[in-house]
Amino acid sequence: MSNAVYKKIQLVGTSTQSFSDAVAQAVKKAATMEKNPSWFEVVELRGSIADGKVAQYQVTVNIGCRIIDEK
């Protein structure tokens, strides 16, 4: 196995359903924006409140994209 190099991008996913769904939204978007997304790490969890209830889940994620030399 060769050594790999990764680029990290940071995105904030949102969802009205759950933190897990917010992560999935960010990963889905990264897959359309970047080549070779390989992993993610959750950096921050937060949300918004409306009328005393959770209105939106927000998750900041770093997404690692493997850089592949194309020769």
mmCIF file with all atom_site columns, N, CA and C in Angstrom:
data_model
loop_
_atom_site.group_PDB
_atom_site.id
_atom_site.type_symbol
_atom_site.label_atom_id
_atom_site.label_alt_id
_atom_site.label_comp_id
_atom_site.label_asym_id
_atom_site.label_entity_id
_atom_site.label_seq_id
_atom_site.pdbx_PDB_ins_code
_atom_site.Cartn_x
_atom_site.Cartn_y
_atom_site.Cartn_z
_atom_site.occupancy
_atom_site.B_iso_or_equiv
_atom_site.pdbx_formal_charge
_atom_site.auth_seq_id
_atom_site.auth_comp_id
_atom_site.auth_asym_id
_atom_site.auth_atom_id
_atom_site.pdbx_PDB_model_num
ATOM 1   N N  . MET A 1 1  ? 0.848   -1.185 0.000   1.00 0.00 ? 1  MET A N  1
ATOM 2   C CA . MET A 1 1  ? 0.000   0.000  0.000   1.00 0.00 ? 1  MET A CA 1
ATOM 3   C C  . MET A 1 1  ? 0.888   1.239  0.000   1.00 0.00 ? 1  MET A C  1
ATOM 4   N N  . SER A 1 2  ? 0.617   2.159  -0.902  1.00 0.00 ? 2  SER A N  1
ATOM 5   C CA . SER A 1 2  ? 1.430   3.370  -0.989  1.00 0.00 ? 2  SER A CA 1
ATOM 6   C C  . SER A 1 2  ? 0.945   4.424  0.002   1.00 0.00 ? 2  SER A C  1
ATOM 7   N N  . ASN A 1 3  ? 1.818   5.397  0.225   1.00 0.00 ? 3  ASN A N  1
ATOM 8   C CA . ASN A 1 3  ? 1.433   6.509  1.080   1.00 0.00 ? 3  ASN A CA 1
ATOM 9   C C  . ASN A 1 3  ? 0.430   7.377  0.334   1.00 0.00 ? 3  ASN A C  1
ATOM 10  N N  . ALA A 1 4  ? -0.534  7.907  1.055   1.00 0.00 ? 4  ALA A N  1
ATOM 11  C CA . ALA A 1 4  ? -1.582  8.724  0.440   1.00 0.00 ? 4  ALA A CA 1
ATOM 12  C C  . ALA A 1 4  ? -1.510  10.145 0.966   1.00 0.00 ? 4  ALA A C  1
ATOM 13  N N  . VAL A 1 5  ? -1.984  11.063 0.146   1.00 0.00 ? 5  VAL A N  1
ATOM 14  C CA . VAL A 1 5  ? -2.096  12.466 0.533   1.00 0.00 ? 5  VAL A CA 1
ATOM 15  C C  . VAL A 1 5  ? -3.552  12.864 0.376   1.00 0.00 ? 5  VAL A C  1
ATOM 16  N N  . TYR A 1 6  ? -4.065  13.616 1.342   1.00 0.00 ? 6  TYR A N  1
ATOM 17  C CA . TYR A 1 6  ? -5.461  14.022 1.339   1.00 0.00 ? 6  TYR A CA 1
ATOM 18  C C  . TYR A 1 6  ? -5.593  15.534 1.428   1.00 0.00 ? 6  TYR A C  1
ATOM 19  N N  . LYS A 1 7  ? -6.646  16.027 0.838   1.00 0.00 ? 7  LYS A N  1
ATOM 20  C CA . LYS A 1 7  ? -7.047  17.425 0.989   1.00 0.00 ? 7  LYS A CA 1
ATOM 21  C C  . LYS A 1 7  ? -8.262  17.397 1.904   1.00 0.00 ? 7  LYS A C  1
ATOM 22  N N  . LYS A 1 8  ? -8.371  18.369 2.835   1.00 0.00 ? 8  LYS A N  1
ATOM 23  C CA . LYS A 1 8  ? -9.535  18.454 3.699   1.00 0.00 ? 8  LYS A CA 1
ATOM 24  C C  . LYS A 1 8  ? -10.378 19.661 3.314   1.00 0.00 ? 8  LYS A C  1
ATOM 25  N N  . ILE A 1 9  ? -11.691 19.421 3.228   1.00 0.00 ? 9  ILE A N  1
ATOM 26  C CA . ILE A 1 9  ? -12.624 20.525 3.046   1.00 0.00 ? 9  ILE A CA 1
ATOM 27  C C  . ILE A 1 9  ? -13.576 20.516 4.237   1.00 0.00 ? 9  ILE A C  1
ATOM 28  N N  . GLN A 1 10 ? -14.107 21.661 4.567   1.00 0.00 ? 10 GLN A N  1
ATOM 29  C CA . GLN A 1 10 ? -15.038 21.744 5.687   1.00 0.00 ? 10 GLN A CA 1
ATOM 30  C C  . GLN A 1 10 ? -16.401 22.183 5.173   1.00 0.00 ? 10 GLN A C  1
ATOM 31  N N  . LEU A 1 11 ? -17.425 21.435 5.554   1.00 0.00 ? 11 LEU A N  1
ATOM 32  C CA . LEU A 1 11 ? -18.799 21.731 5.167   1.00 0.00 ? 11 LEU A CA 1
ATOM 33  C C  . LEU A 1 11 ? -19.686 21.692 6.398   1.00 0.00 ? 11 LEU A C  1
ATOM 34  N N  . VAL A 1 12 ? -20.820 22.372 6.321   1.00 0.00 ? 12 VAL A N  1
ATOM 35  C CA . VAL A 1 12 ? -21.837 22.298 7.367   1.00 0.00 ? 12 VAL A CA 1
ATOM 36  C C  . VAL A 1 12 ? -23.089 21.698 6.746   1.00 0.00 ? 12 VAL A C  1
ATOM 37  N N  . GLY A 1 13 ? -23.453 20.507 7.216   1.00 0.00 ? 13 GLY A N  1
ATOM 38  C CA . GLY A 1 13 ? -24.678 19.865 6.760   1.00 0.00 ? 13 GLY A CA 1
ATOM 39  C C  . GLY A 1 13 ? -25.813 20.222 7.696   1.00 0.00 ? 13 GLY A C  1
ATOM 40  N N  . THR A 1 14 ? -27.013 20.345 7.157   1.00 0.00 ? 14 THR A N  1
ATOM 41  C CA . THR A 1 14 ? -28.176 20.659 7.979   1.00 0.00 ? 14 THR A CA 1
ATOM 42  C C  . THR A 1 14 ? -29.299 19.666 7.692   1.00 0.00 ? 14 THR A C  1
ATOM 43  N N  . SER A 1 15 ? -30.161 19.500 8.683   1.00 0.00 ? 15 SER A N  1
ATOM 44  C CA . SER A 1 15 ? -31.302 18.609 8.542   1.00 0.00 ? 15 SER A CA 1
ATOM 45  C C  . SER A 1 15 ? -32.362 18.983 9.570   1.00 0.00 ? 15 SER A C  1
ATOM 46  N N  . THR A 1 16 ? -33.595 18.765 9.230   1.00 0.00 ? 16 THR A N  1
ATOM 47  C CA . THR A 1 16 ? -34.673 18.924 10.209  1.00 0.00 ? 16 THR A CA 1
ATOM 48  C C  . THR A 1 16 ? -34.952 17.595 10.910  1.00 0.00 ? 16 THR A C  1
ATOM 49  N N  . GLN A 1 17 ? -34.252 16.524 10.495  1.00 0.00 ? 17 GLN A N  1
ATOM 50  C CA . GLN A 1 17 ? -34.513 15.175 11.019  1.00 0.00 ? 17 GLN A CA 1
ATOM 51  C C  . GLN A 1 17 ? -33.562 14.760 12.151  1.00 0.00 ? 17 GLN A C  1
ATOM 52  N N  . SER A 1 18 ? -32.231 14.880 11.910  1.00 0.00 ? 18 SER A N  1
ATOM 53  C CA . SER A 1 18 ? -31.267 14.366 12.890  1.00 0.00 ? 18 SER A CA 1
ATOM 54  C C  . SER A 1 18 ? -29.852 14.837 12.563  1.00 0.00 ? 18 SER A C  1
ATOM 55  N N  . PHE A 1 19 ? -28.955 14.676 13.554  1.00 0.00 ? 19 PHE A N  1
ATOM 56  C CA . PHE A 1 19 ? -27.544 14.964 13.310  1.00 0.00 ? 19 PHE A CA 1
ATOM 57  C C  . PHE A 1 19 ? -26.992 14.012 12.248  1.00 0.00 ? 19 PHE A C  1
ATOM 58  N N  . SER A 1 20 ? -27.393 12.753 12.315  1.00 0.00 ? 20 SER A N  1
ATOM 59  C CA . SER A 1 20 ? -26.926 11.761 11.345  1.00 0.00 ? 20 SER A CA 1
ATOM 60  C C  . SER A 1 20 ? -27.315 12.159 9.920   1.00 0.00 ? 20 SER A C  1
ATOM 61  N N  . ASP A 1 21 ? -28.531 12.620 9.749   1.00 0.00 ? 21 ASP A N  1
ATOM 62  C CA . ASP A 1 21 ? -28.976 13.039 8.424   1.00 0.00 ? 21 ASP A CA 1
ATOM 63  C C  . ASP A 1 21 ? -28.216 14.283 7.969   1.00 0.00 ? 21 ASP A C  1
ATOM 64  N N  . ALA A 1 22 ? -27.885 15.168 8.890   1.00 0.00 ? 22 ALA A N  1
ATOM 65  C CA . ALA A 1 22 ? -27.106 16.363 8.543   1.00 0.00 ? 22 ALA A CA 1
ATOM 66  C C  . ALA A 1 22 ? -25.718 15.972 8.038   1.00 0.00 ? 22 ALA A C  1
ATOM 67  N N  . VAL A 1 23 ? -25.096 14.972 8.667   1.00 0.00 ? 23 VAL A N  1
ATOM 68  C CA . VAL A 1 23 ? -23.809 14.463 8.189   1.00 0.00 ? 23 VAL A CA 1
ATOM 69  C C  . VAL A 1 23 ? -23.976 13.881 6.790   1.00 0.00 ? 23 VAL A C  1
ATOM 70  N N  . ALA A 1 24 ? -25.009 13.093 6.600   1.00 0.00 ? 24 ALA A N  1
ATOM 71  C CA . ALA A 1 24 ? -25.251 12.465 5.295   1.00 0.00 ? 24 ALA A CA 1
ATOM 72  C C  . ALA A 1 24 ? -25.433 13.522 4.204   1.00 0.00 ? 24 ALA A C  1
ATOM 73  N N  . GLN A 1 25 ? -26.095 14.623 4.524   1.00 0.00 ? 25 GLN A N  1
ATOM 74  C CA . GLN A 1 25 ? -26.295 15.696 3.541   1.00 0.00 ? 25 GLN A CA 1
ATOM 75  C C  . GLN A 1 25 ? -24.957 16.319 3.141   1.00 0.00 ? 25 GLN A C  1
ATOM 76  N N  . ALA A 1 26 ? -24.083 16.543 4.121   1.00 0.00 ? 26 ALA A N  1
ATOM 77  C CA . ALA A 1 26 ? -22.764 17.120 3.829   1.00 0.00 ? 26 ALA A CA 1
ATOM 78  C C  . ALA A 1 26 ? -21.918 16.170 2.988   1.00 0.00 ? 26 ALA A C  1
ATOM 79  N N  . VAL A 1 27 ? -21.921 14.881 3.331   1.00 0.00 ? 27 VAL A N  1
ATOM 80  C CA . VAL A 1 27 ? -21.145 13.891 2.582   1.00 0.00 ? 27 VAL A CA 1
ATOM 81  C C  . VAL A 1 27 ? -21.679 13.777 1.157   1.00 0.00 ? 27 VAL A C  1
ATOM 82  N N  . LYS A 1 28 ? -22.982 13.771 1.002   1.00 0.00 ? 28 LYS A N  1
ATOM 83  C CA . LYS A 1 28 ? -23.602 13.696 -0.327  1.00 0.00 ? 28 LYS A CA 1
ATOM 84  C C  . LYS A 1 28 ? -23.176 14.875 -1.190  1.00 0.00 ? 28 LYS A C  1
ATOM 85  N N  . LYS A 1 29 ? -23.163 16.065 -0.619  1.00 0.00 ? 29 LYS A N  1
ATOM 86  C CA . LYS A 1 29 ? -22.758 17.260 -1.363  1.00 0.00 ? 29 LYS A CA 1
ATOM 87  C C  . LYS A 1 29 ? -21.279 17.201 -1.722  1.00 0.00 ? 29 LYS A C  1
ATOM 88  N N  . ALA A 1 30 ? -20.439 16.756 -0.774  1.00 0.00 ? 30 ALA A N  1
ATOM 89  C CA . ALA A 1 30 ? -18.998 16.651 -1.034  1.00 0.00 ? 30 ALA A CA 1
ATOM 90  C C  . ALA A 1 30 ? -18.722 15.718 -2.209  1.00 0.00 ? 30 ALA A C  1
ATOM 91  N N  . ALA A 1 31 ? -19.511 14.655 -2.308  1.00 0.00 ? 31 ALA A N  1
ATOM 92  C CA . ALA A 1 31 ? -19.316 13.687 -3.388  1.00 0.00 ? 31 ALA A CA 1
ATOM 93  C C  . ALA A 1 31 ? -19.608 14.300 -4.758  1.00 0.00 ? 31 ALA A C  1
ATOM 94  N N  . THR A 1 32 ? -20.433 15.335 -4.806  1.00 0.00 ? 32 THR A N  1
ATOM 95  C CA . THR A 1 32 ? -20.714 16.000 -6.082  1.00 0.00 ? 32 THR A CA 1
ATOM 96  C C  . THR A 1 32 ? -19.710 17.105 -6.385  1.00 0.00 ? 32 THR A C  1
ATOM 97  N N  . MET A 1 33 ? -19.010 17.581 -5.360  1.00 0.00 ? 33 MET A N  1
ATOM 98  C CA . MET A 1 33 ? -18.079 18.701 -5.518  1.00 0.00 ? 33 MET A CA 1
ATOM 99  C C  . MET A 1 33 ? -16.626 18.278 -5.695  1.00 0.00 ? 33 MET A C  1
ATOM 100 N N  . GLU A 1 34 ? -16.257 17.163 -5.103  1.00 0.00 ? 34 GLU A N  1
ATOM 101 C CA . GLU A 1 34 ? -14.856 16.761 -5.029  1.00 0.00 ? 34 GLU A CA 1
ATOM 102 C C  . GLU A 1 34 ? -14.653 15.352 -5.581  1.00 0.00 ? 34 GLU A C  1
ATOM 103 N N  . LYS A 1 35 ? -13.442 15.107 -6.078  1.00 0.00 ? 35 LYS A N  1
ATOM 104 C CA . LYS A 1 35 ? -13.064 13.759 -6.479  1.00 0.00 ? 35 LYS A CA 1
ATOM 105 C C  . LYS A 1 35 ? -12.547 13.006 -5.259  1.00 0.00 ? 35 LYS A C  1
ATOM 106 N N  . ASN A 1 36 ? -12.836 11.746 -5.205  1.00 0.00 ? 36 ASN A N  1
ATOM 107 C CA . ASN A 1 36 ? -12.265 10.821 -4.229  1.00 0.00 ? 36 ASN A CA 1
ATOM 108 C C  . ASN A 1 36 ? -12.490 11.170 -2.756  1.00 0.00 ? 36 ASN A C  1
ATOM 109 N N  . PRO A 1 37 ? -13.712 11.553 -2.336  1.00 0.00 ? 37 PRO A N  1
ATOM 110 C CA . PRO A 1 37 ? -13.923 11.718 -0.897  1.00 0.00 ? 37 PRO A CA 1
ATOM 111 C C  . PRO A 1 37 ? -13.736 10.365 -0.212  1.00 0.00 ? 37 PRO A C  1
ATOM 112 N N  . SER A 1 38 ? -12.980 10.358 0.889   1.00 0.00 ? 38 SER A N  1
ATOM 113 C CA . SER A 1 38 ? -12.600 9.089  1.506   1.00 0.00 ? 38 SER A CA 1
ATOM 114 C C  . SER A 1 38 ? -13.066 8.936  2.944   1.00 0.00 ? 38 SER A C  1
ATOM 115 N N  . TRP A 1 39 ? -13.140 10.016 3.690   1.00 0.00 ? 39 TRP A N  1
ATOM 116 C CA . TRP A 1 39 ? -13.486 9.924  5.107   1.00 0.00 ? 39 TRP A CA 1
ATOM 117 C C  . TRP A 1 39 ? -14.060 11.254 5.574   1.00 0.00 ? 39 TRP A C  1
ATOM 118 N N  . PHE A 1 40 ? -14.681 11.222 6.749   1.00 0.00 ? 40 PHE A N  1
ATOM 119 C CA . PHE A 1 40 ? -15.165 12.459 7.355   1.00 0.00 ? 40 PHE A CA 1
ATOM 120 C C  . PHE A 1 40 ? -14.921 12.414 8.851   1.00 0.00 ? 40 PHE A C  1
ATOM 121 N N  . GLU A 1 41 ? -14.846 13.590 9.438   1.00 0.00 ? 41 GLU A N  1
ATOM 122 C CA . GLU A 1 41 ? -14.763 13.704 10.889  1.00 0.00 ? 41 GLU A CA 1
ATOM 123 C C  . GLU A 1 41 ? -15.718 14.807 11.326  1.00 0.00 ? 41 GLU A C  1
ATOM 124 N N  . VAL A 1 42 ? -16.464 14.535 12.377  1.00 0.00 ? 42 VAL A N  1
ATOM 125 C CA . VAL A 1 42 ? -17.385 15.530 12.915  1.00 0.00 ? 42 VAL A CA 1
ATOM 126 C C  . VAL A 1 42 ? -16.597 16.492 13.782  1.00 0.00 ? 42 VAL A C  1
ATOM 127 N N  . VAL A 1 43 ? -16.728 17.785 13.474  1.00 0.00 ? 43 VAL A N  1
ATOM 128 C CA . VAL A 1 43 ? -15.997 18.826 14.189  1.00 0.00 ? 43 VAL A CA 1
ATOM 129 C C  . VAL A 1 43 ? -16.884 19.501 15.229  1.00 0.00 ? 43 VAL A C  1
ATOM 130 N N  . GLU A 1 44 ? -18.157 19.700 14.880  1.00 0.00 ? 44 GLU A N  1
ATOM 131 C CA . GLU A 1 44 ? -19.041 20.447 15.766  1.00 0.00 ? 44 GLU A CA 1
ATOM 132 C C  . GLU A 1 44 ? -20.491 20.039 15.536  1.00 0.00 ? 44 GLU A C  1
ATOM 133 N N  . LEU A 1 45 ? -21.240 19.949 16.615  1.00 0.00 ? 45 LEU A N  1
ATOM 134 C CA . LEU A 1 45 ? -22.678 19.717 16.557  1.00 0.00 ? 45 LEU A CA 1
ATOM 135 C C  . LEU A 1 45 ? -23.374 20.936 17.130  1.00 0.00 ? 45 LEU A C  1
ATOM 136 N N  . ARG A 1 46 ? -24.420 21.388 16.463  1.00 0.00 ? 46 ARG A N  1
ATOM 137 C CA . ARG A 1 46 ? -25.212 22.494 16.983  1.00 0.00 ? 46 ARG A CA 1
ATOM 138 C C  . ARG A 1 46 ? -26.573 22.442 16.309  1.00 0.00 ? 46 ARG A C  1
ATOM 139 N N  . GLY A 1 47 ? -27.443 23.338 16.657  1.00 0.00 ? 47 GLY A N  1
ATOM 140 C CA . GLY A 1 47 ? -28.751 23.364 16.030  1.00 0.00 ? 47 GLY A CA 1
ATOM 141 C C  . GLY A 1 47 ? -29.460 24.663 16.328  1.00 0.00 ? 47 GLY A C  1
ATOM 142 N N  . SER A 1 48 ? -30.638 24.776 15.754  1.00 0.00 ? 48 SER A N  1
ATOM 143 C CA . SER A 1 48 ? -31.438 25.967 16.019  1.00 0.00 ? 48 SER A CA 1
ATOM 144 C C  . SER A 1 48 ? -32.728 25.548 16.722  1.00 0.00 ? 48 SER A C  1
ATOM 145 N N  . ILE A 1 49 ? -33.288 26.505 17.452  1.00 0.00 ? 49 ILE A N  1
ATOM 146 C CA . ILE A 1 49 ? -34.482 26.269 18.254  1.00 0.00 ? 49 ILE A CA 1
ATOM 147 C C  . ILE A 1 49 ? -35.571 27.224 17.792  1.00 0.00 ? 49 ILE A C  1
ATOM 148 N N  . ALA A 1 50 ? -36.779 26.701 17.651  1.00 0.00 ? 50 ALA A N  1
ATOM 149 C CA . ALA A 1 50 ? -37.939 27.537 17.325  1.00 0.00 ? 50 ALA A CA 1
ATOM 150 C C  . ALA A 1 50 ? -39.119 27.056 18.163  1.00 0.00 ? 50 ALA A C  1
ATOM 151 N N  . ASP A 1 51 ? -39.781 27.968 18.807  1.00 0.00 ? 51 ASP A N  1
ATOM 152 C CA . ASP A 1 51 ? -40.950 27.632 19.633  1.00 0.00 ? 51 ASP A CA 1
ATOM 153 C C  . ASP A 1 51 ? -40.635 26.576 20.689  1.00 0.00 ? 51 ASP A C  1
ATOM 154 N N  . GLY A 1 52 ? -39.424 26.654 21.261  1.00 0.00 ? 52 GLY A N  1
ATOM 155 C CA . GLY A 1 52 ? -39.032 25.739 22.321  1.00 0.00 ? 52 GLY A CA 1
ATOM 156 C C  . GLY A 1 52 ? -38.710 24.326 21.872  1.00 0.00 ? 52 GLY A C  1
ATOM 157 N N  . LYS A 1 53 ? -38.568 24.117 20.547  1.00 0.00 ? 53 LYS A N  1
ATOM 158 C CA . LYS A 1 53 ? -38.263 22.791 20.018  1.00 0.00 ? 53 LYS A CA 1
ATOM 159 C C  . LYS A 1 53 ? -37.074 22.872 19.058  1.00 0.00 ? 53 LYS A C  1
ATOM 160 N N  . VAL A 1 54 ? -36.432 21.734 18.854  1.00 0.00 ? 54 VAL A N  1
ATOM 161 C CA . VAL A 1 54 ? -35.341 21.671 17.876  1.00 0.00 ? 54 VAL A CA 1
ATOM 162 C C  . VAL A 1 54 ? -35.935 21.907 16.488  1.00 0.00 ? 54 VAL A C  1
ATOM 163 N N  . ALA A 1 55 ? -35.413 22.923 15.801  1.00 0.00 ? 55 ALA A N  1
ATOM 164 C CA . ALA A 1 55 ? -35.902 23.242 14.459  1.00 0.00 ? 55 ALA A CA 1
ATOM 165 C C  . ALA A 1 55 ? -34.971 22.704 13.377  1.00 0.00 ? 55 ALA A C  1
ATOM 166 N N  . GLN A 1 56 ? -33.672 22.672 13.684  1.00 0.00 ? 56 GLN A N  1
ATOM 167 C CA . GLN A 1 56 ? -32.711 22.218 12.683  1.00 0.00 ? 56 GLN A CA 1
ATOM 168 C C  . GLN A 1 56 ? -31.461 21.700 13.372  1.00 0.00 ? 56 GLN A C  1
ATOM 169 N N  . TYR A 1 57 ? -30.933 20.599 12.854  1.00 0.00 ? 57 TYR A N  1
ATOM 170 C CA . TYR A 1 57 ? -29.666 20.033 13.298  1.00 0.00 ? 57 TYR A CA 1
ATOM 171 C C  . TYR A 1 57 ? -28.586 20.511 12.339  1.00 0.00 ? 57 TYR A C  1
ATOM 172 N N  . GLN A 1 58 ? -27.446 20.921 12.892  1.00 0.00 ? 58 GLN A N  1
ATOM 173 C CA . GLN A 1 58 ? -26.344 21.410 12.072  1.00 0.00 ? 58 GLN A CA 1
ATOM 174 C C  . GLN A 1 58 ? -25.066 20.698 12.504  1.00 0.00 ? 58 GLN A C  1
ATOM 175 N N  . VAL A 1 59 ? -24.317 20.185 11.526  1.00 0.00 ? 59 VAL A N  1
ATOM 176 C CA . VAL A 1 59 ? -23.085 19.441 11.807  1.00 0.00 ? 59 VAL A CA 1
ATOM 177 C C  . VAL A 1 59 ? -21.968 19.964 10.918  1.00 0.00 ? 59 VAL A C  1
ATOM 178 N N  . THR A 1 60 ? -20.880 20.401 11.546  1.00 0.00 ? 60 THR A N  1
ATOM 179 C CA . THR A 1 60 ? -19.694 20.784 10.795  1.00 0.00 ? 60 THR A CA 1
ATOM 180 C C  . THR A 1 60 ? -18.822 19.541 10.648  1.00 0.00 ? 60 THR A C  1
ATOM 181 N N  . VAL A 1 61 ? -18.451 19.239 9.412   1.00 0.00 ? 61 VAL A N  1
ATOM 182 C CA . VAL A 1 61 ? -17.609 18.070 9.142   1.00 0.00 ? 61 VAL A CA 1
ATOM 183 C C  . VAL A 1 61 ? -16.411 18.464 8.289   1.00 0.00 ? 61 VAL A C  1
ATOM 184 N N  . ASN A 1 62 ? -15.288 17.840 8.573   1.00 0.00 ? 62 ASN A N  1
ATOM 185 C CA . ASN A 1 62 ? -14.133 17.889 7.680   1.00 0.00 ? 62 ASN A CA 1
ATOM 186 C C  . ASN A 1 62 ? -14.212 16.637 6.829   1.00 0.00 ? 62 ASN A C  1
ATOM 187 N N  . ILE A 1 63 ? -14.023 16.800 5.543   1.00 0.00 ? 63 ILE A N  1
ATOM 188 C CA . ILE A 1 63 ? -14.066 15.662 4.633   1.00 0.00 ? 63 ILE A CA 1
ATOM 189 C C  . ILE A 1 63 ? -12.711 15.546 3.942   1.00 0.00 ? 63 ILE A C  1
ATOM 190 N N  . GLY A 1 64 ? -12.120 14.365 4.054   1.00 0.00 ? 64 GLY A N  1
ATOM 191 C CA . GLY A 1 64 ? -10.823 14.113 3.430   1.00 0.00 ? 64 GLY A CA 1
ATOM 192 C C  . GLY A 1 64 ? -10.995 13.549 2.046   1.00 0.00 ? 64 GLY A C  1
ATOM 193 N N  . CYS A 1 65 ? -10.351 14.175 1.078   1.00 0.00 ? 65 CYS A N  1
ATOM 194 C CA . CYS A 1 65 ? -10.408 13.733 -0.312  1.00 0.00 ? 65 CYS A CA 1
ATOM 195 C C  . CYS A 1 65 ? -9.016  13.326 -0.749  1.00 0.00 ? 65 CYS A C  1
ATOM 196 N N  . ARG A 1 66 ? -8.874  12.093 -1.160  1.00 0.00 ? 66 ARG A N  1
ATOM 197 C CA . ARG A 1 66 ? -7.567  11.576 -1.559  1.00 0.00 ? 66 ARG A CA 1
ATOM 198 C C  . ARG A 1 66 ? -7.125  12.228 -2.861  1.00 0.00 ? 66 ARG A C  1
ATOM 199 N N  . ILE A 1 67 ? -5.894  12.702 -2.859  1.00 0.00 ? 67 ILE A N  1
ATOM 200 C CA . ILE A 1 67 ? -5.305  13.288 -4.059  1.00 0.00 ? 67 ILE A CA 1
ATOM 201 C C  . ILE A 1 67 ? -4.583  12.174 -4.816  1.00 0.00 ? 67 ILE A C  1
ATOM 202 N N  . ILE A 1 68 ? -5.005  11.995 -6.047  1.00 0.00 ? 68 ILE A N  1
ATOM 203 C CA . ILE A 1 68 ? -4.421  10.948 -6.884  1.00 0.00 ? 68 ILE A CA 1
ATOM 204 C C  . ILE A 1 68 ? -3.694  11.594 -8.041  1.00 0.00 ? 68 ILE A C  1
ATOM 205 N N  . ASP A 1 69 ? -2.419  11.244 -8.204  1.00 0.00 ? 69 ASP A N  1
ATOM 206 C CA . ASP A 1 69 ? -1.650  11.740 -9.328  1.00 0.00 ? 69 ASP A CA 1
ATOM 207 C C  . ASP A 1 69 ? -2.115  11.046 -10.595 1.00 0.00 ? 69 ASP A C  1
ATOM 208 N N  . GLU A 1 70 ? -2.529  11.848 -11.557 1.00 0.00 ? 70 GLU A N  1
ATOM 209 C CA . GLU A 1 70 ? -2.953  11.297 -12.833 1.00 0.00 ? 70 GLU A CA 1
ATOM 210 C C  . GLU A 1 70 ? -1.823  11.492 -13.822 1.00 0.00 ? 70 GLU A C  1
ATOM 211 N N  . LYS A 1 71 ? -1.217  10.387 -14.240 1.00 0.00 ? 71 LYS A N  1
ATOM 212 C CA . LYS A 1 71 ? -0.081  10.458 -15.152 1.00 0.00 ? 71 LYS A CA 1
ATOM 213 C C  . LYS A 1 71 ? -0.437  9.983  -16.503 1.00 0.00 ? 71 LYS A C  1
#
